[in-house]
PDB file of C-alpha atoms in Angstrom:
ATOM      1  CA  MET A   1      49.766  18.758 -23.859  1.00 87.00           C
ATOM      2  CA  ALA A   2      48.376  19.235 -20.338  1.00 97.00           C
ATOM      3  CA  THR A   3      47.703  22.184 -18.034  1.00 98.00           C
ATOM      4  CA  TYR A   4      49.099  22.279 -14.485  1.00 98.00           C
ATOM      5  CA  HIS A   5      48.451  24.618 -11.551  1.00 98.00           C
ATOM      6  CA  LEU A   6      51.555  24.350  -9.364  1.00 98.00           C
ATOM      7  CA  THR A   7      52.292  25.647  -5.870  1.00 98.00           C
ATOM      8  CA  VAL A   8      55.729  26.805  -4.754  1.00 98.00           C
ATOM      9  CA  PRO A   9      57.978  25.396  -3.471  1.00 98.00           C
ATOM     10  CA  LEU A  10      57.971  22.949  -6.343  1.00 98.00           C
ATOM     11  CA  THR A  11      58.914  19.341  -5.719  1.00 98.00           C
ATOM     12  CA  GLU A  12      60.903  17.036  -7.942  1.00 97.00           C
ATOM     13  CA  GLN A  13      57.655  15.211  -8.697  1.00 98.00           C
ATOM     14  CA  ASP A  14      55.981  18.475  -9.750  1.00 98.00           C
ATOM     15  CA  VAL A  15      58.518  19.095 -12.496  1.00 98.00           C
ATOM     16  CA  GLU A  16      59.067  15.477 -13.537  1.00 97.00           C
ATOM     17  CA  GLN A  17      55.460  15.307 -14.765  1.00 98.00           C
ATOM     18  CA  LEU A  18      55.954  18.296 -17.099  1.00 98.00           C
ATOM     19  CA  THR A  19      56.782  17.802 -20.772  1.00 96.00           C
ATOM     20  CA  ILE A  20      57.504  20.329 -23.497  1.00 95.00           C
ATOM     21  CA  GLY A  21      54.363  22.057 -24.657  1.00 95.00           C
ATOM     22  CA  ASP A  22      52.559  21.724 -21.312  1.00 97.00           C
ATOM     23  CA  VAL A  23      51.009  24.876 -19.851  1.00 97.00           C
ATOM     24  CA  VAL A  24      51.649  25.915 -16.240  1.00 97.00           C
ATOM     25  CA  TYR A  25      50.296  28.451 -13.764  1.00 97.00           C
ATOM     26  CA  ILE A  26      52.254  29.247 -10.597  1.00 97.00           C
ATOM     27  CA  THR A  27      51.107  30.168  -7.085  1.00 98.00           C
ATOM     28  CA  GLY A  28      53.514  30.973  -4.246  1.00 98.00           C
ATOM     29  CA  LYS A  29      56.786  32.744  -3.533  1.00 98.00           C
ATOM     30  CA  VAL A  30      59.245  33.481  -6.362  1.00 98.00           C
ATOM     31  CA  PHE A  31      62.206  35.788  -6.917  1.00 98.00           C
ATOM     32  CA  THR A  32      63.536  37.816  -9.825  1.00 97.00           C
ATOM     33  CA  CYS A  33      67.039  37.708 -11.200  1.00 95.00           C
ATOM     34  CA  ARG A  34      69.012  39.445 -13.921  1.00 94.00           C
ATOM     35  CA  SER A  35      72.668  39.494 -14.930  1.00 94.00           C
ATOM     36  CA  ARG A  36      73.926  41.867 -12.247  1.00 95.00           C
ATOM     37  CA  LEU A  37      72.669  39.632  -9.412  1.00 96.00           C
ATOM     38  CA  GLN A  38      74.330  36.575 -10.948  1.00 96.00           C
ATOM     39  CA  ARG A  39      77.564  38.460 -11.521  1.00 96.00           C
ATOM     40  CA  TYR A  40      77.426  39.709  -7.903  1.00 97.00           C
ATOM     41  CA  ILE A  41      76.955  36.177  -6.541  1.00 97.00           C
ATOM     42  CA  PHE A  42      78.867  33.900  -8.905  1.00 97.00           C
ATOM     43  CA  ASP A  43      81.648  36.122 -10.309  1.00 97.00           C
ATOM     44  CA  GLU A  44      82.222  38.455  -7.354  1.00 97.00           C
ATOM     45  CA  LYS A  45      81.750  35.649  -4.804  1.00 97.00           C
ATOM     46  CA  ASN A  46      79.100  37.307  -2.629  1.00 97.00           C
ATOM     47  CA  THR A  47      76.493  35.302  -0.757  1.00 95.00           C
ATOM     48  CA  LEU A  48      72.862  35.217  -1.806  1.00 96.00           C
ATOM     49  CA  PRO A  49      71.190  37.021   1.121  1.00 96.00           C
ATOM     50  CA  PHE A  50      68.141  34.746   1.309  1.00 97.00           C
ATOM     51  CA  SER A  51      67.226  31.087   1.148  1.00 97.00           C
ATOM     52  CA  THR A  52      65.621  29.700  -1.994  1.00 97.00           C
ATOM     53  CA  GLU A  53      64.098  26.691  -0.198  1.00 95.00           C
ATOM     54  CA  ASP A  54      60.643  28.264  -0.074  1.00 95.00           C
ATOM     55  CA  ARG A  55      60.979  30.011  -3.442  1.00 96.00           C
ATOM     56  CA  ASN A  56      62.673  27.642  -5.896  1.00 98.00           C
ATOM     57  CA  ILE A  57      61.426  29.502  -8.981  1.00 98.00           C
ATOM     58  CA  LEU A  58      63.627  32.167 -10.536  1.00 97.00           C
ATOM     59  CA  ILE A  59      62.093  34.667 -12.943  1.00 97.00           C
ATOM     60  CA  HIS A  60      64.421  36.394 -15.395  1.00 96.00           C
ATOM     61  CA  ASN A  61      62.886  39.806 -14.930  1.00 95.00           C
ATOM     62  CA  GLY A  62      63.623  43.381 -13.960  1.00 92.00           C
ATOM     63  CA  PRO A  63      60.243  44.689 -12.862  1.00 93.00           C
ATOM     64  CA  ILE A  64      59.263  48.334 -13.138  1.00 93.00           C
ATOM     65  CA  VAL A  65      58.287  49.465  -9.642  1.00 95.00           C
ATOM     66  CA  ILE A  66      57.552  52.688  -7.792  1.00 94.00           C
ATOM     67  CA  LYS A  67      57.321  53.432  -4.100  1.00 93.00           C
ATOM     68  CA  GLU A  68      53.884  54.684  -3.144  1.00 94.00           C
ATOM     69  CA  ASP A  69      52.871  55.435   0.450  1.00 95.00           C
ATOM     70  CA  GLY A  70      55.961  53.600   1.712  1.00 92.00           C
ATOM     71  CA  LYS A  71      55.184  50.411  -0.225  1.00 93.00           C
ATOM     72  CA  TRP A  72      56.504  49.051  -3.492  1.00 94.00           C
ATOM     73  CA  LYS A  73      53.972  49.051  -6.318  1.00 94.00           C
ATOM     74  CA  LEU A  74      54.487  46.947  -9.427  1.00 94.00           C
ATOM     75  CA  MET A  75      53.929  48.948 -12.616  1.00 93.00           C
ATOM     76  CA  SER A  76      55.138  46.569 -15.324  1.00 91.00           C
ATOM     77  CA  PHE A  77      56.306  42.966 -15.378  1.00 91.00           C
ATOM     78  CA  MET A  78      57.563  40.842 -18.266  1.00 90.00           C
ATOM     79  CA  PRO A  79      60.192  38.095 -18.179  1.00 90.00           C
ATOM     80  CA  THR A  80      63.252  38.789 -20.308  1.00 88.00           C
ATOM     81  CA  SER A  81      65.363  36.552 -22.544  1.00 84.00           C
ATOM     82  CA  SER A  82      66.930  33.713 -20.533  1.00 90.00           C
ATOM     83  CA  ILE A  83      69.713  32.821 -22.971  1.00 85.00           C
ATOM     84  CA  ARG A  84      71.445  36.064 -21.941  1.00 89.00           C
ATOM     85  CA  PHE A  85      72.157  34.445 -18.575  1.00 93.00           C
ATOM     86  CA  GLU A  86      73.615  31.174 -19.862  1.00 94.00           C
ATOM     87  CA  LYS A  87      77.026  31.970 -18.320  1.00 95.00           C
ATOM     88  CA  TRP A  88      75.510  31.517 -14.836  1.00 97.00           C
ATOM     89  CA  GLY A  89      72.543  29.248 -15.582  1.00 97.00           C
ATOM     90  CA  ALA A  90      74.015  25.917 -14.488  1.00 97.00           C
ATOM     91  CA  ASP A  91      75.392  27.428 -11.263  1.00 97.00           C
ATOM     92  CA  ALA A  92      72.026  29.040 -10.470  1.00 98.00           C
ATOM     93  CA  VAL A  93      70.167  25.742 -10.947  1.00 98.00           C
ATOM     94  CA  ASP A  94      72.744  23.811  -8.916  1.00 98.00           C
ATOM     95  CA  GLN A  95      73.505  26.208  -6.056  1.00 97.00           C
ATOM     96  CA  TRP A  96      70.046  27.709  -5.614  1.00 98.00           C
ATOM     97  CA  GLY A  97      68.124  24.434  -5.901  1.00 98.00           C
ATOM     98  CA  LEU A  98      65.888  25.739  -8.655  1.00 98.00           C
ATOM     99  CA  ARG A  99      62.985  23.666  -9.970  1.00 98.00           C
ATOM    100  CA  MET A 100      61.846  26.223 -12.546  1.00 98.00           C
ATOM    101  CA  ILE A 101      63.213  29.176 -14.487  1.00 97.00           C
ATOM    102  CA  ILE A 102      60.722  31.550 -16.073  1.00 96.00           C
ATOM    103  CA  GLY A 103      61.971  33.614 -19.004  1.00 95.00           C
ATOM    104  CA  LYS A 104      61.646  34.198 -22.697  1.00 91.00           C
ATOM    105  CA  THR A 105      63.629  32.159 -25.263  1.00 87.00           C
ATOM    106  CA  THR A 106      65.661  29.215 -24.013  1.00 88.00           C
ATOM    107  CA  MET A 107      68.833  28.204 -22.162  1.00 92.00           C
ATOM    108  CA  GLY A 108      72.067  26.727 -23.506  1.00 94.00           C
ATOM    109  CA  GLU A 109      73.429  23.200 -23.349  1.00 94.00           C
ATOM    110  CA  GLU A 110      75.349  23.561 -20.069  1.00 96.00           C
ATOM    111  CA  THR A 111      72.297  24.844 -18.210  1.00 97.00           C
ATOM    112  CA  MET A 112      70.053  22.250 -19.868  1.00 95.00           C
ATOM    113  CA  ALA A 113      72.391  19.468 -18.691  1.00 97.00           C
ATOM    114  CA  MET A 114      72.273  20.780 -15.110  1.00 97.00           C
ATOM    115  CA  MET A 115      68.490  21.153 -15.334  1.00 97.00           C
ATOM    116  CA  GLN A 116      68.217  17.511 -16.363  1.00 97.00           C
ATOM    117  CA  LYS A 117      70.551  16.426 -13.555  1.00 97.00           C
ATOM    118  CA  LYS A 118      68.820  18.501 -10.845  1.00 98.00           C
ATOM    119  CA  LYS A 119      65.221  18.186 -12.158  1.00 98.00           C
ATOM    120  CA  CYS A 120      64.447  21.734 -13.240  1.00 98.00           C
ATOM    121  CA  VAL A 121      62.365  23.075 -16.139  1.00 98.00           C
ATOM    122  CA  HIS A 122      62.314  26.300 -18.147  1.00 97.00           C
ATOM    123  CA  VAL A 123      59.032  27.935 -19.091  1.00 97.00           C
ATOM    124  CA  SER A 124      58.239  30.891 -21.346  1.00 95.00           C
ATOM    125  CA  PRO A 125      55.299  33.282 -21.264  1.00 94.00           C
ATOM    126  CA  GLN A 126      52.521  32.383 -23.656  1.00 87.00           C
ATOM    127  CA  CYS A 127      51.974  36.099 -24.278  1.00 79.00           C
ATOM    128  CA  VAL A 128      54.097  39.256 -24.241  1.00 69.00           C
ATOM    129  CA  SER A 129      51.773  41.806 -22.676  1.00 72.00           C
ATOM    130  CA  PRO A 130      53.640  43.130 -19.629  1.00 65.00           C
ATOM    131  CA  ASN A 131      50.675  44.304 -17.611  1.00 79.00           C
ATOM    132  CA  LEU A 132      48.312  41.321 -17.825  1.00 84.00           C
ATOM    133  CA  TRP A 133      49.803  39.801 -14.685  1.00 88.00           C
ATOM    134  CA  LEU A 134      49.871  42.815 -12.350  1.00 92.00           C
ATOM    135  CA  ASP A 135      46.837  41.608 -10.379  1.00 92.00           C
ATOM    136  CA  SER A 136      48.496  38.203  -9.901  1.00 94.00           C
ATOM    137  CA  ILE A 137      51.695  39.564  -8.307  1.00 96.00           C
ATOM    138  CA  LYS A 138      52.338  41.070  -4.888  1.00 96.00           C
ATOM    139  CA  ILE A 139      55.784  42.422  -3.962  1.00 97.00           C
ATOM    140  CA  ASP A 140      56.914  41.002  -0.612  1.00 95.00           C
ATOM    141  CA  ASP A 141      60.424  42.435  -0.386  1.00 95.00           C
ATOM    142  CA  VAL A 142      63.530  43.476  -2.287  1.00 97.00           C
ATOM    143  CA  GLU A 143      67.139  42.434  -1.641  1.00 96.00           C
ATOM    144  CA  LEU A 144      70.348  44.158  -2.742  1.00 97.00           C
ATOM    145  CA  PHE A 145      68.492  47.282  -3.857  1.00 96.00           C
ATOM    146  CA  ASP A 146      71.322  49.649  -2.869  1.00 95.00           C
ATOM    147  CA  GLU A 147      74.016  47.398  -4.334  1.00 95.00           C
ATOM    148  CA  LEU A 148      72.362  46.550  -7.654  1.00 96.00           C
ATOM    149  CA  GLY A 149      69.665  49.174  -8.326  1.00 94.00           C
ATOM    150  CA  THR A 150      65.948  48.949  -9.030  1.00 92.00           C
ATOM    151  CA  ILE A 151      65.961  46.751 -12.137  1.00 93.00           C
ATOM    152  CA  GLU A 152      68.830  44.432 -11.155  1.00 95.00           C
ATOM    153  CA  ALA A 153      67.906  43.945  -7.476  1.00 96.00           C
ATOM    154  CA  THR A 154      66.228  40.686  -6.586  1.00 97.00           C
ATOM    155  CA  TRP A 155      62.532  41.151  -5.924  1.00 97.00           C
ATOM    156  CA  HIS A 156      60.640  38.688  -3.733  1.00 97.00           C
ATOM    157  CA  MET A 157      57.109  38.221  -4.978  1.00 97.00           C
ATOM    158  CA  ASP A 158      54.045  36.282  -4.001  1.00 98.00           C
ATOM    159  CA  VAL A 159      52.196  35.190  -7.135  1.00 97.00           C
ATOM    160  CA  ASN A 160      48.697  33.807  -7.571  1.00 97.00           C
ATOM    161  CA  GLU A 161      47.918  31.732 -10.663  1.00 96.00           C
ATOM    162  CA  LEU A 162      50.695  33.511 -12.586  1.00 96.00           C
ATOM    163  CA  GLY A 163      50.690  32.314 -16.175  1.00 94.00           C
ATOM    164  CA  PRO A 164      50.090  30.829 -18.621  1.00 95.00           C
ATOM    165  CA  PHE A 165      53.636  29.647 -19.270  1.00 95.00           C
ATOM    166  CA  VAL A 166      54.660  26.993 -21.794  1.00 95.00           C
ATOM    167  CA  VAL A 167      57.225  24.363 -20.805  1.00 97.00           C
ATOM    168  CA  ASP A 168      60.009  24.776 -23.355  1.00 96.00           C
ATOM    169  CA  ILE A 169      62.722  22.727 -21.603  1.00 96.00           C
ATOM    170  CA  ASP A 170      61.663  19.726 -19.552  1.00 97.00           C
ATOM    171  CA  CYS A 171      63.788  17.870 -17.012  1.00 94.00           C
ATOM    172  CA  GLU A 172      64.422  15.073 -19.515  1.00 94.00           C
ATOM    173  CA  GLY A 173      66.460  17.489 -21.652  1.00 92.00           C
ATOM    174  CA  ASN A 174      63.837  18.042 -24.358  1.00 95.00           C
ATOM    175  CA  ASN A 175      63.780  21.555 -25.822  1.00 93.00           C
ATOM    176  CA  LEU A 176      60.663  22.898 -27.557  1.00 91.00           C
ATOM    177  CA  TYR A 177      62.665  25.461 -29.537  1.00 72.00           C
ATOM    178  CA  GLU A 178      65.099  22.845 -30.815  1.00 75.00           C
ATOM    179  CA  SER A 179      62.395  20.316 -31.669  1.00 59.00           C
ATOM    180  CA  GLY A 180      60.447  23.050 -33.486  1.00 51.00           C
ATOM    181  CA  ARG A 181      63.576  23.992 -35.417  1.00 51.00           C
ATOM    182  CA  GLN A 182      64.209  20.355 -36.373  1.00 53.00           C
ATOM    183  CA  GLU A 183      60.591  19.953 -37.497  1.00 57.00           C
ATOM    184  CA  TYR A 184      60.842  23.102 -39.592  1.00 47.00           C
ATOM    185  CA  LEU A 185      64.074  21.945 -41.245  1.00 50.00           C
ATOM    186  CA  ALA A 186      62.588  18.514 -41.994  1.00 60.00           C
ATOM    187  CA  ASN A 187      59.483  20.061 -43.585  1.00 63.00           C
ATOM    188  CA  ARG A 188      61.458  22.585 -45.623  1.00 67.00           C
ATOM    189  CA  LYS A 189      62.736  19.945 -48.044  1.00 65.00           C
TER     190      LYS A 189
END
C-alpha cells in the first residue's frame, strides 16, 4: 500500500500505478456529478456544457453551498454512494475521458469493465466527516444551476491536497470491496 499526491489532469500513467488499498490526495480542477446531470446528458441527450480535458476527475457529490457577497461558499461536502449511478457509469468514463471517480461504495461490472478499458480508477473517502475538507476546496463555477438545481448542478472546484481517498477499484479490474468480501467468506469457514 502506497500514498500518492496526484495533480489533475491525471494521466494514464498516474492511474496505472495505483492498486487497491493505495491512498491518494488530489490537487487541481474537478467537477461534481449526481444522477440528474447524468440523466440530463445521457438519457435526455443534452451536451455537457464544458470540457473535461482539464478536469478528468468526477466526484459523486451534491455539495451544500450558499451565496455570500455574490460568491458561492461551500458549507458541506461529502461524496455520495457511487453504485447509485451505475446506469450511466460506463458512459461517463468513456465519453468524459475520466481517469478517476470519487465516491463512496463501489461501481458495478459494466462500469468496472469500461474503467479497465479506459484506465480509470474509483476511490472512496477514508473518513465520513463532511466538513474536514472545506479548507481544501474552492468553488470555481457552477453549470446547469437553473436546469438542475443546487444539489444536482455540476460544480467546478479547485482542490488542494483533497483526501485521503482509498483506491477501491484499480484500472486492472481489481475491486477492494469484492476482495474483502471473498476474504471474509474464506475465513468464515
